[in-house]
mmCIF file of C-alpha atoms in Angstrom:
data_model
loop_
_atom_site.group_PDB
_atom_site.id
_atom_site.type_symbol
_atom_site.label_atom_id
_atom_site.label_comp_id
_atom_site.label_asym_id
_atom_site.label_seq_id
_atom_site.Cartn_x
_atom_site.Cartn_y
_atom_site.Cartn_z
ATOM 1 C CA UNK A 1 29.422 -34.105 26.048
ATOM 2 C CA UNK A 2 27.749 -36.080 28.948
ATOM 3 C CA UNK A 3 29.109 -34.165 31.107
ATOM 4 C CA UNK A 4 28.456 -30.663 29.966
ATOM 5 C CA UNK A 5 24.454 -32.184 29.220
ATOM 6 C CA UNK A 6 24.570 -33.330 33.090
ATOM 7 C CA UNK A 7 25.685 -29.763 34.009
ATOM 8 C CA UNK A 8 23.527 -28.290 32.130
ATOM 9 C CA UNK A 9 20.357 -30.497 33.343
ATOM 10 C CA UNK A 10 21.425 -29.217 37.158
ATOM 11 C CA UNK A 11 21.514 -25.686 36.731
ATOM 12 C CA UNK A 12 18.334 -25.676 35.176
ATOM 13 C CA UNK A 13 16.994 -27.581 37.911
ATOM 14 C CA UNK A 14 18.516 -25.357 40.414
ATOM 15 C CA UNK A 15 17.290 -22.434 38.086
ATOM 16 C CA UNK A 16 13.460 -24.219 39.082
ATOM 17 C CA UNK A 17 14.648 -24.667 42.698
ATOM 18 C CA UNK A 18 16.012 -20.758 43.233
ATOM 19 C CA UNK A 19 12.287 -19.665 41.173
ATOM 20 C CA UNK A 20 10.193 -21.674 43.411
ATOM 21 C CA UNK A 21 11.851 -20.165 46.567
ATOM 22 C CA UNK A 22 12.022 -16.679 45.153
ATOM 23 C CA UNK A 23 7.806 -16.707 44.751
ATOM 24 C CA UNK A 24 7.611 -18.192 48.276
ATOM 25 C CA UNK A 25 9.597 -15.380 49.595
ATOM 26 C CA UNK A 26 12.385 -17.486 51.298
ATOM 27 C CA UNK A 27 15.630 -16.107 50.727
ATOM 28 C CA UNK A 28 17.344 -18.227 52.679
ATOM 29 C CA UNK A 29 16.217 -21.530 51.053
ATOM 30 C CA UNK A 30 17.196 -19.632 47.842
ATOM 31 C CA UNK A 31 20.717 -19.354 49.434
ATOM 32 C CA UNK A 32 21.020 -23.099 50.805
ATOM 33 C CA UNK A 33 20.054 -24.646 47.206
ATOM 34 C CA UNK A 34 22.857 -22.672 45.766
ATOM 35 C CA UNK A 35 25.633 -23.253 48.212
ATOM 36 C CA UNK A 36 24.504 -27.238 47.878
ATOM 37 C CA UNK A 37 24.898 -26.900 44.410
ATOM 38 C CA UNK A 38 28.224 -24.738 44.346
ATOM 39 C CA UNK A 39 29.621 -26.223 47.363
ATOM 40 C CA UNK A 40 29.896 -23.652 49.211
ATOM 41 C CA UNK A 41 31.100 -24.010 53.021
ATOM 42 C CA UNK A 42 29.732 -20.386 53.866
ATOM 43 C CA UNK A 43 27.010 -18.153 51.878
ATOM 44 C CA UNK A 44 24.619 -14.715 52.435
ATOM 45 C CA UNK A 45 22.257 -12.690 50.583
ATOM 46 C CA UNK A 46 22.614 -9.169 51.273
ATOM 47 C CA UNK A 47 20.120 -6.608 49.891
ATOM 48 C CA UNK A 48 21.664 -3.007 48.848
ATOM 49 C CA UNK A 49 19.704 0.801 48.917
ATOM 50 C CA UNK A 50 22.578 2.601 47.343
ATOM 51 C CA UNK A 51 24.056 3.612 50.743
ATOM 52 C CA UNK A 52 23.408 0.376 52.978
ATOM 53 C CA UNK A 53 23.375 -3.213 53.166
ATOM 54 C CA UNK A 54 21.797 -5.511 54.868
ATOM 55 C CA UNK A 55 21.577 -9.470 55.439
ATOM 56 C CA UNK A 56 18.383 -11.283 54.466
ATOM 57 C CA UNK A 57 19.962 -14.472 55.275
ATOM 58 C CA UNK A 58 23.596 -15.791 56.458
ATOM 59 C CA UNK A 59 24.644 -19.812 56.144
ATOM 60 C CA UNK A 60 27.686 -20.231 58.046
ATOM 61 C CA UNK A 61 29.688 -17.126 58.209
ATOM 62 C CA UNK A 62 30.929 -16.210 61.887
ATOM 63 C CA UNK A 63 29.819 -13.220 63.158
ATOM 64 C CA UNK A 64 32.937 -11.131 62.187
ATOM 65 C CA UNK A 65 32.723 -12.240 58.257
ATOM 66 C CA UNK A 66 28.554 -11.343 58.087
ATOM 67 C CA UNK A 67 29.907 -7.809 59.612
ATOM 68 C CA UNK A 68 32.426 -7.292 56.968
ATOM 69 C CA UNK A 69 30.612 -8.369 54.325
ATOM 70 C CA UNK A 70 27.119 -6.672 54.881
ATOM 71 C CA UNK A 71 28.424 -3.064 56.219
ATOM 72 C CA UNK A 72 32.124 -2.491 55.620
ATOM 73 C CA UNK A 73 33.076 -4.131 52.193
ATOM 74 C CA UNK A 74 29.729 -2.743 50.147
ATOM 75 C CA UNK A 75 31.307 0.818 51.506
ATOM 76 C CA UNK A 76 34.955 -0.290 51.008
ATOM 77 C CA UNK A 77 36.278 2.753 48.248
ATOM 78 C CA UNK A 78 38.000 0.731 46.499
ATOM 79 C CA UNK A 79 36.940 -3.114 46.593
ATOM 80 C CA UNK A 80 33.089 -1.951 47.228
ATOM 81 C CA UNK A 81 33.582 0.147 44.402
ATOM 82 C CA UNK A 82 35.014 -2.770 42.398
ATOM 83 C CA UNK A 83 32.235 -4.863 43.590
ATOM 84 C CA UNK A 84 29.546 -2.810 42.598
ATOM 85 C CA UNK A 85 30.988 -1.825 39.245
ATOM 86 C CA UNK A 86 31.644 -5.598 38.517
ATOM 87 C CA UNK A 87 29.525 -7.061 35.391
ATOM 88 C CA UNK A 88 29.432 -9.649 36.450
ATOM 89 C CA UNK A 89 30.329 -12.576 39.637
ATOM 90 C CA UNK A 90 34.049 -12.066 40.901
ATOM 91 C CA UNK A 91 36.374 -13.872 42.434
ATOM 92 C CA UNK A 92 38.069 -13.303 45.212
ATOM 93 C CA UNK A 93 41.518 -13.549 43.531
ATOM 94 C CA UNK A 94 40.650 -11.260 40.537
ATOM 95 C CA UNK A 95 41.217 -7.949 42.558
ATOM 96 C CA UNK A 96 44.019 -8.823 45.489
ATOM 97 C CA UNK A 97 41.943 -9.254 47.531
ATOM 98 C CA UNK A 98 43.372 -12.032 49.576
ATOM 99 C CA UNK A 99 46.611 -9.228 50.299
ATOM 100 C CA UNK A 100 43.690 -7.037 52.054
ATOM 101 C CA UNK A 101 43.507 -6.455 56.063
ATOM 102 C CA UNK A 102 40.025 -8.393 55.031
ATOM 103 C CA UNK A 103 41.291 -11.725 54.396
ATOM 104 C CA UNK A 104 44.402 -11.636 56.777
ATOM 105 C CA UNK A 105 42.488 -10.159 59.316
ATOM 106 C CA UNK A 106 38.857 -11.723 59.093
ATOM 107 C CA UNK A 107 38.446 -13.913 56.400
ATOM 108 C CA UNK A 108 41.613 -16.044 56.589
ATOM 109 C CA UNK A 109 41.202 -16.577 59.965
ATOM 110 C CA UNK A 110 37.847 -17.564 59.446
ATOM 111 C CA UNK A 111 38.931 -20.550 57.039
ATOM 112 C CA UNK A 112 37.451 -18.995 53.845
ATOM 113 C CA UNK A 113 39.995 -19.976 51.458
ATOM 114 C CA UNK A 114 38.317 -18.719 48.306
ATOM 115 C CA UNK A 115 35.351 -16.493 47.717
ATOM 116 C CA UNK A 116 32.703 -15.599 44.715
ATOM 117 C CA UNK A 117 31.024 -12.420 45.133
ATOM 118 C CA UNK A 118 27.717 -11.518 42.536
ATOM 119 C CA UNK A 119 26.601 -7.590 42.382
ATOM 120 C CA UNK A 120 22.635 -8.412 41.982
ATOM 121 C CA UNK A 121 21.336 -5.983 39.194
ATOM 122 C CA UNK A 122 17.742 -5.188 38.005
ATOM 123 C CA UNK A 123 17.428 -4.663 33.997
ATOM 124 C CA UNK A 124 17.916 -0.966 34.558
ATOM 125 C CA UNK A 125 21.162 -1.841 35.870
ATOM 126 C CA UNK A 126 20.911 -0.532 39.548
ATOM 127 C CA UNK A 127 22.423 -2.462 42.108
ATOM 128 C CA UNK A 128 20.140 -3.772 44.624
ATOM 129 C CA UNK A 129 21.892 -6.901 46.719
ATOM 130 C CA UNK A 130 24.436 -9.313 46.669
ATOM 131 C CA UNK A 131 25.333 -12.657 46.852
ATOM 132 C CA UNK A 132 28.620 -14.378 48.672
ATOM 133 C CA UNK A 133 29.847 -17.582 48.836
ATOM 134 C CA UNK A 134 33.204 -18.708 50.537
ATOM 135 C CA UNK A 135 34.794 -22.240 50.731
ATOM 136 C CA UNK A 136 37.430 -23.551 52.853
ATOM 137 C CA UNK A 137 39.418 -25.139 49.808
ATOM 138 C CA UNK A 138 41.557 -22.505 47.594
ATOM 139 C CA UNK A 139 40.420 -22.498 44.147
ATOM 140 C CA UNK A 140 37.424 -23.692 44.400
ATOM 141 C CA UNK A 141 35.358 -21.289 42.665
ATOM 142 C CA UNK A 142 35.767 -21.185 38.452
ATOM 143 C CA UNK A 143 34.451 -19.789 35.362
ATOM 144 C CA UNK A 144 31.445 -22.530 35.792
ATOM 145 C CA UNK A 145 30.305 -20.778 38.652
ATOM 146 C CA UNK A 146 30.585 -17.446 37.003
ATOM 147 C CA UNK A 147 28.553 -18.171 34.430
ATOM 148 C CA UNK A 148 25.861 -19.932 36.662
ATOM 149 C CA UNK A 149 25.333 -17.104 39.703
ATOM 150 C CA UNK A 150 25.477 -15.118 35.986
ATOM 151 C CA UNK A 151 22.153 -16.829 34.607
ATOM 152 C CA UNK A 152 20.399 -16.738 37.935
ATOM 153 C CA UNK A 153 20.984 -12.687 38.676
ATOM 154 C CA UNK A 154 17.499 -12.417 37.633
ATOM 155 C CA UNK A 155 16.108 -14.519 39.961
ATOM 156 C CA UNK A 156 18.505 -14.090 43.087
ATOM 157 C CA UNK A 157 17.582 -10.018 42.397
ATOM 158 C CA UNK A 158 14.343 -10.681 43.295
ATOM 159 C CA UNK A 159 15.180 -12.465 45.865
ATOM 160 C CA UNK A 160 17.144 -9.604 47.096
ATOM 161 C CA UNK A 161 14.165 -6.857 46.617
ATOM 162 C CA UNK A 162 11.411 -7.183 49.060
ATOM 163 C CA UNK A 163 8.522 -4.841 49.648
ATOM 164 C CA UNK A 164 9.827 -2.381 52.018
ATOM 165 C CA UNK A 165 13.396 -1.625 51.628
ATOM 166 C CA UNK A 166 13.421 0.404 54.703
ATOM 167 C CA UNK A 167 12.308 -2.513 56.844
ATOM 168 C CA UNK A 168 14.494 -5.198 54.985
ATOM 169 C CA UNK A 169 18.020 -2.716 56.063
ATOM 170 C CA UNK A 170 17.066 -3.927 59.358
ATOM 171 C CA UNK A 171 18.380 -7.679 60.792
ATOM 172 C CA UNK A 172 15.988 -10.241 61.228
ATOM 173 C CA UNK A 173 17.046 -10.235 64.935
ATOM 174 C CA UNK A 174 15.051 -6.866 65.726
ATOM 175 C CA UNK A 175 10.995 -6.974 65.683
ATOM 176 C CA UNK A 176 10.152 -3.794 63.343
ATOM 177 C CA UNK A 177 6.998 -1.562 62.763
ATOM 178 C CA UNK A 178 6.916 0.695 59.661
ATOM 179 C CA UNK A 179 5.566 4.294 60.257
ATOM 180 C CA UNK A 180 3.718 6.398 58.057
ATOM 181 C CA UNK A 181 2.560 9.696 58.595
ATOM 182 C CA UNK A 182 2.205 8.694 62.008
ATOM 183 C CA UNK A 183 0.283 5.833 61.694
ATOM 184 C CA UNK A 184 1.928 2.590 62.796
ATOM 185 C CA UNK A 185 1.669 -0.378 60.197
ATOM 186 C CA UNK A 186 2.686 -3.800 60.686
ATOM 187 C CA UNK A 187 5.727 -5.355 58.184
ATOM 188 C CA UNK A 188 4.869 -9.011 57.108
ATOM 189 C CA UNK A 189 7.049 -11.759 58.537
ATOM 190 C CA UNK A 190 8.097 -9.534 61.509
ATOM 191 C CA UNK A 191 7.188 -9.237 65.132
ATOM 192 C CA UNK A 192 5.715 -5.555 65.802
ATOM 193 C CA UNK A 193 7.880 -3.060 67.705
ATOM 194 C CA UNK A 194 7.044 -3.414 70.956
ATOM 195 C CA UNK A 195 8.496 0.586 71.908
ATOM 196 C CA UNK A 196 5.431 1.945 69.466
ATOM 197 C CA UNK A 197 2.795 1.836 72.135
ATOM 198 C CA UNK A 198 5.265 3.618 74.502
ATOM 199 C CA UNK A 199 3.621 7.112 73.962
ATOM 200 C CA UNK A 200 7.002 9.001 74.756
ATOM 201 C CA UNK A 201 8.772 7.119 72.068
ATOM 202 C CA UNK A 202 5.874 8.325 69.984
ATOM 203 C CA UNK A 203 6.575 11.697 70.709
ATOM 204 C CA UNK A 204 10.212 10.472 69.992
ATOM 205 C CA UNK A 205 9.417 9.425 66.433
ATOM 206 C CA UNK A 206 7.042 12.546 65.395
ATOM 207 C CA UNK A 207 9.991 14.811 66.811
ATOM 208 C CA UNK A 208 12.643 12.086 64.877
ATOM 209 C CA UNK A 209 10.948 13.181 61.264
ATOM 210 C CA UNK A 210 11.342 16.921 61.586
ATOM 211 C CA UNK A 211 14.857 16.461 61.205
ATOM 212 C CA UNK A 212 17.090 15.642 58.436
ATOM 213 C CA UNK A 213 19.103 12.814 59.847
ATOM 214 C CA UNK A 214 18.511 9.413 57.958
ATOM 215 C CA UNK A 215 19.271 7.180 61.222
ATOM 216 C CA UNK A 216 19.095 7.277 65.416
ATOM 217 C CA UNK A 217 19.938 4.247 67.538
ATOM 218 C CA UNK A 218 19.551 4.772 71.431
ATOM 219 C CA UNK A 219 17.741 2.323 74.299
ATOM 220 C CA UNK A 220 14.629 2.628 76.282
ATOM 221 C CA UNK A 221 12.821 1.128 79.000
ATOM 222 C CA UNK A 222 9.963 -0.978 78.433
ATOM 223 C CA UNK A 223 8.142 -2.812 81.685
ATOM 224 C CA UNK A 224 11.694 -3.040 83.622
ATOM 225 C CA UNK A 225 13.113 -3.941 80.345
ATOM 226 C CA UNK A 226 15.881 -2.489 77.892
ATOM 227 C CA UNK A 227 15.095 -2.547 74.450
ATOM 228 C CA UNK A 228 17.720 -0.739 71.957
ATOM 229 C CA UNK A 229 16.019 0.902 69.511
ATOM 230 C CA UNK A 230 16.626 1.953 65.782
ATOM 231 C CA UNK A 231 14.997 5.047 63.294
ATOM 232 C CA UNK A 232 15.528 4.392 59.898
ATOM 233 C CA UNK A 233 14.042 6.942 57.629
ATOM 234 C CA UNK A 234 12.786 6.329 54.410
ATOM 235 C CA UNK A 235 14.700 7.875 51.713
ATOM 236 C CA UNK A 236 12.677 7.610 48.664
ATOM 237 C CA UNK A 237 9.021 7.898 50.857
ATOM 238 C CA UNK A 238 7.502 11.366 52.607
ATOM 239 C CA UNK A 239 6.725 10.752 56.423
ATOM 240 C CA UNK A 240 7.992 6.825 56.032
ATOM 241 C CA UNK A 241 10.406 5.650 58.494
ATOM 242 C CA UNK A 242 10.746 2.264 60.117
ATOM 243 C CA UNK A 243 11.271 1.193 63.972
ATOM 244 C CA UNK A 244 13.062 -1.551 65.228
ATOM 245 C CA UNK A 245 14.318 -2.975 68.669
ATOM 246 C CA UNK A 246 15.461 -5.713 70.517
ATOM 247 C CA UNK A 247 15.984 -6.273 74.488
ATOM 248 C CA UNK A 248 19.211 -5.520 75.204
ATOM 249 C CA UNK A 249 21.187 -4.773 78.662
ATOM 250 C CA UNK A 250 22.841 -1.725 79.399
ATOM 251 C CA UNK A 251 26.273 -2.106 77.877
ATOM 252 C CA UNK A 252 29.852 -1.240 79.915
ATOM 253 C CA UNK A 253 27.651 -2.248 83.440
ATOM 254 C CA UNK A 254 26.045 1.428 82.851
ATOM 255 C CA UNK A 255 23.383 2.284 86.013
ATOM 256 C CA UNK A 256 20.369 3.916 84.048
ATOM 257 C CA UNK A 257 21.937 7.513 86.140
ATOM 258 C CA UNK A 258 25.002 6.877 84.531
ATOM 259 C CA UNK A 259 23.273 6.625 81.051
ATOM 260 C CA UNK A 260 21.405 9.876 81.383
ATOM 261 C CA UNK A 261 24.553 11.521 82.232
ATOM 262 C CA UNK A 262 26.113 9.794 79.442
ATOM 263 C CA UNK A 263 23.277 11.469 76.649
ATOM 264 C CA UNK A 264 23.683 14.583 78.787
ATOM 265 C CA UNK A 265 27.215 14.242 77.909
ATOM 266 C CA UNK A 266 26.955 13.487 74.324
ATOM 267 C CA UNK A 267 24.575 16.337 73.897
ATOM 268 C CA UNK A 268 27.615 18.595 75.108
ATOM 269 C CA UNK A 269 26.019 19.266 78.499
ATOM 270 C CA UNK A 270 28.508 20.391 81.313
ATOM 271 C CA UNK A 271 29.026 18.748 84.525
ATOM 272 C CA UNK A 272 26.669 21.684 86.107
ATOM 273 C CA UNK A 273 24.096 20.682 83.239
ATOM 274 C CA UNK A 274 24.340 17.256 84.073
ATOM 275 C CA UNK A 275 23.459 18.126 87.956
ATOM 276 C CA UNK A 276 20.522 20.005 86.430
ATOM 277 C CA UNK A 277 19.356 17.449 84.432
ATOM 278 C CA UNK A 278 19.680 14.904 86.976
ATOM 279 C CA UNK A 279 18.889 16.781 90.830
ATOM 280 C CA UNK A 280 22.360 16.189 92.013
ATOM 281 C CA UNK A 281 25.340 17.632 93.347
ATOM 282 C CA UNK A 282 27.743 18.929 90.559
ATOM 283 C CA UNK A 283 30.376 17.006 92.746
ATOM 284 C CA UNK A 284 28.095 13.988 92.151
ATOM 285 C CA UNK A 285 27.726 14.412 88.311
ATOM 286 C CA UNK A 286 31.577 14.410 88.325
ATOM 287 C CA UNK A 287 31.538 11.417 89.868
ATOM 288 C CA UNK A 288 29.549 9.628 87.628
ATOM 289 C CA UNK A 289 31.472 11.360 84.473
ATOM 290 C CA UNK A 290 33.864 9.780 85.771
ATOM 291 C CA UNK A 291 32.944 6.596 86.371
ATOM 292 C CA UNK A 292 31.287 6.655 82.714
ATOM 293 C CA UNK A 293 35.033 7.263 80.836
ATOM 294 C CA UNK A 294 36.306 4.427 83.581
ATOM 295 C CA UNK A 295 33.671 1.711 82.143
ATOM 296 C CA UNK A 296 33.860 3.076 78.534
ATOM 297 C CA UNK A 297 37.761 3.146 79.106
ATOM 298 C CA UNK A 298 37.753 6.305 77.296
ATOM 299 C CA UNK A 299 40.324 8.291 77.435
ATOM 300 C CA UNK A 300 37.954 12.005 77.974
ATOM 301 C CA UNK A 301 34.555 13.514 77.295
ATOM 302 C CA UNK A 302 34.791 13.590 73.801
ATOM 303 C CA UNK A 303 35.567 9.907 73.101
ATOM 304 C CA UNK A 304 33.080 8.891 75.697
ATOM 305 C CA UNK A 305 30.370 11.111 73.522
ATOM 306 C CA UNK A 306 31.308 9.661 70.174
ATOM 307 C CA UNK A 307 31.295 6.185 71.673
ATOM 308 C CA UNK A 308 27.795 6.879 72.576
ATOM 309 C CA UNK A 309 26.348 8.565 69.392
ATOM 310 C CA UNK A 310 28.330 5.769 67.723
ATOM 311 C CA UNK A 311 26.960 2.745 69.812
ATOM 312 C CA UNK A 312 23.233 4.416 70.548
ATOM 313 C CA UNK A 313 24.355 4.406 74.294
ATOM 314 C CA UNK A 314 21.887 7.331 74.333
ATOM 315 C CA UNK A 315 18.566 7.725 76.121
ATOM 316 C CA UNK A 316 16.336 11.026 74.640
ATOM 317 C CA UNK A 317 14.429 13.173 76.379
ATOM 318 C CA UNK A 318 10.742 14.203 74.750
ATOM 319 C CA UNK A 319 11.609 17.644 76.754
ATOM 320 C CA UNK A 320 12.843 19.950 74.950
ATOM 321 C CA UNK A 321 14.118 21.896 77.480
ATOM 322 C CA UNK A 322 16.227 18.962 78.820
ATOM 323 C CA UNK A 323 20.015 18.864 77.547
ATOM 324 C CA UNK A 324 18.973 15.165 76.546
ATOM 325 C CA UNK A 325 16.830 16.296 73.891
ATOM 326 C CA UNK A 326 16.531 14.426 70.701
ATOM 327 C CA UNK A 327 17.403 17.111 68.640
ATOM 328 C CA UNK A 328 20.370 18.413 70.419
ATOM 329 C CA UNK A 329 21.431 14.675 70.278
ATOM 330 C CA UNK A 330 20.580 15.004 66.563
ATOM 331 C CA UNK A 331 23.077 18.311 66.560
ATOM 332 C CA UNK A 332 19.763 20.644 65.856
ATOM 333 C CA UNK A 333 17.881 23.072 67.759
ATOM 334 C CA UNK A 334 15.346 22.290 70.118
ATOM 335 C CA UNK A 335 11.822 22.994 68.551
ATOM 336 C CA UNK A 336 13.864 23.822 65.200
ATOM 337 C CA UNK A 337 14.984 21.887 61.737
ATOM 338 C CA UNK A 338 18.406 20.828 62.510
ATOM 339 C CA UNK A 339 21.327 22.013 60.301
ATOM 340 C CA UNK A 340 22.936 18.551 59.897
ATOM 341 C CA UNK A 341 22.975 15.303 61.552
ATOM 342 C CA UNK A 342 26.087 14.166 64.065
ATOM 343 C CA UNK A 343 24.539 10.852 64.046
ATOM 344 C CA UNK A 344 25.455 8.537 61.334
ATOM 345 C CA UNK A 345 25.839 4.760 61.322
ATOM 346 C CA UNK A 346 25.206 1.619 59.142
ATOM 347 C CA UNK A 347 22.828 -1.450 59.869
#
């Protein structure tokens, strides 16, 4: 009876603890006071839109595990399903999942031994975040820690919801600006996007909401600097969409020629459009084709253009006469509404 009294008296105090962090808006001091009371070797706080999800905070999980757990399991069909459909916390042994290619392959390796997972629900129901914990000893997690993560959904919820969902998709790692209707407004807690006073990415961004596609990741030059950049649109507000980048070097050992042939590429330009494009020799645009599928080590044009729709190894053109052109990147008609997007990836 002690016992159960003593429980008791700590999850209400961690109940107190969670509250006080959730009104301070620190999610991640949320997330440390319940792995110290869980005992939980690894931990993150993932918020959800319906289609994506992102981390808000990450205590201890390798690189590889936040990955998984933040873009691939959420869209898993059949343990993100489970996951999302789940009343209530699950463990990791409810569902097989330890016979997955996620534990043998990422997990495992990673020394999680046991796992609790917690769909994060408002009182309508909706899913908006979730919570993970992992330890390194099998077993660990019980029905006791069911029934806690259980009483503080509520809390952890609102933990998960902040005040632009568009902003919080994107990793704390990338400074952000939030645009509406063309006007560029700051996000609290983050570092402005430095790429907004760049007036071609401007023109980039006004261009980027005449089309349909939800998403756009490509890099730019900034003051001898390469940023990567990322569009997120809005779903749910008119004209919103929110900006993000982060230096970044050119990937594969790319010369900025090689990575306007590369978008040329992508865009389905030819090797004499590529010359055009670029004031060379079609001889010379061969050349650097092939040096492109050489440092990509793809195997032909087409994986080398997937690769870099896939990877935002793109740089667009504001000219819409130029075979780099954001919309033909974004599969549409210069100067037209596209029909569909060819770009689609996950934060």
């Amino acid at each position: 009876m002690e016992r159960a009294e003593a429980l008791d008296a700590a999850a209400v105090r961690l109940a107190v603890r969670v509250g006080v962090c959730v009104d301070d808006e620190s999610p991640t001091d949320a997330l440390k006071a319940v792995m110290a009371h869980t005992g939980a070797d690894m931990a993150q706080l993932d918020t959800w839109n319906g289609t994506r999800a992102a981390s808000l905070s990450v205590q201890d999980c390798p690189r590889d595990v936040a990955r998984v757990l933040a873009e691939e399991l959420p869209a898993d069909p059949v343990f993100g399903r489970r996951l999302r459909a789940a009343p209530s916390a699950c463990l990791s042994e409810d569902d097989g999942f330890h016979r997955s290619p996620y534990y043998t392959d990422c997990f495992g390796p990673a020394g999680a031994a046991s796992g609790l997972s917690l769909p994060l629900r408002e009182a309508s129901g909706q899913v908006t975040g979730f919570l993970h914990l992992a330890s390194g000893h099998p077993g660990h997690f019980g029905e006791r820690h069911r029934v806690l993560l259980d009483t503080l959904m509520p809390l952890l919820t609102r933990a998960a919801m902040l005040p632009h969902p568009t902003t919080a998709l994107i990793p704390k790692s990338y400074d952000v600006s939030l645009i509406r209707y063309g006007h560029v407004e700051p996000v609290r807690g983050r570092t402005p996007a430095v790429v907004t006073a760049d007036p071609e990415v401007c023109e980039l961004i006004r261009r980027f909401t005449r089309q349909p596609t939800p998403y756009l990741q490509f890099l730019w030059p900034v003051e001898g600097r390469w940023f990567e950049v990322r569009m997120v649109r809005d779903a749910e507000q008119e004209e919103t969409l929110a900006v993000a980048c982060r230096p970044a070097p050119l990937p594969y050992r790319l010369t900025p020629r090689e990575l306007e042939a590369l978008t040329a590429l992508a865009a389905g330009a030819t090797n004499r459009q590529i010359a055009g494009t670029l004031t060379i020799s079609e001889r010379t645009a061969m050349t650097h084709v092939e040096h492109i599928l050489a440092k990509l080590a793809a195997p032909g044009r087409t994986a080398a253009a997937v690769r870099a729709v896939r990877e935002g190894i793109v740089l667009p053109s504001t000219d819409p006469a130029s075979p780099r052109a954001i919309e033909r990147l974004l599969g549409a008609t210069p100067g037209r509404s596209g029909s569909g997007p060819c770009v689609s990836r996950r934060f």
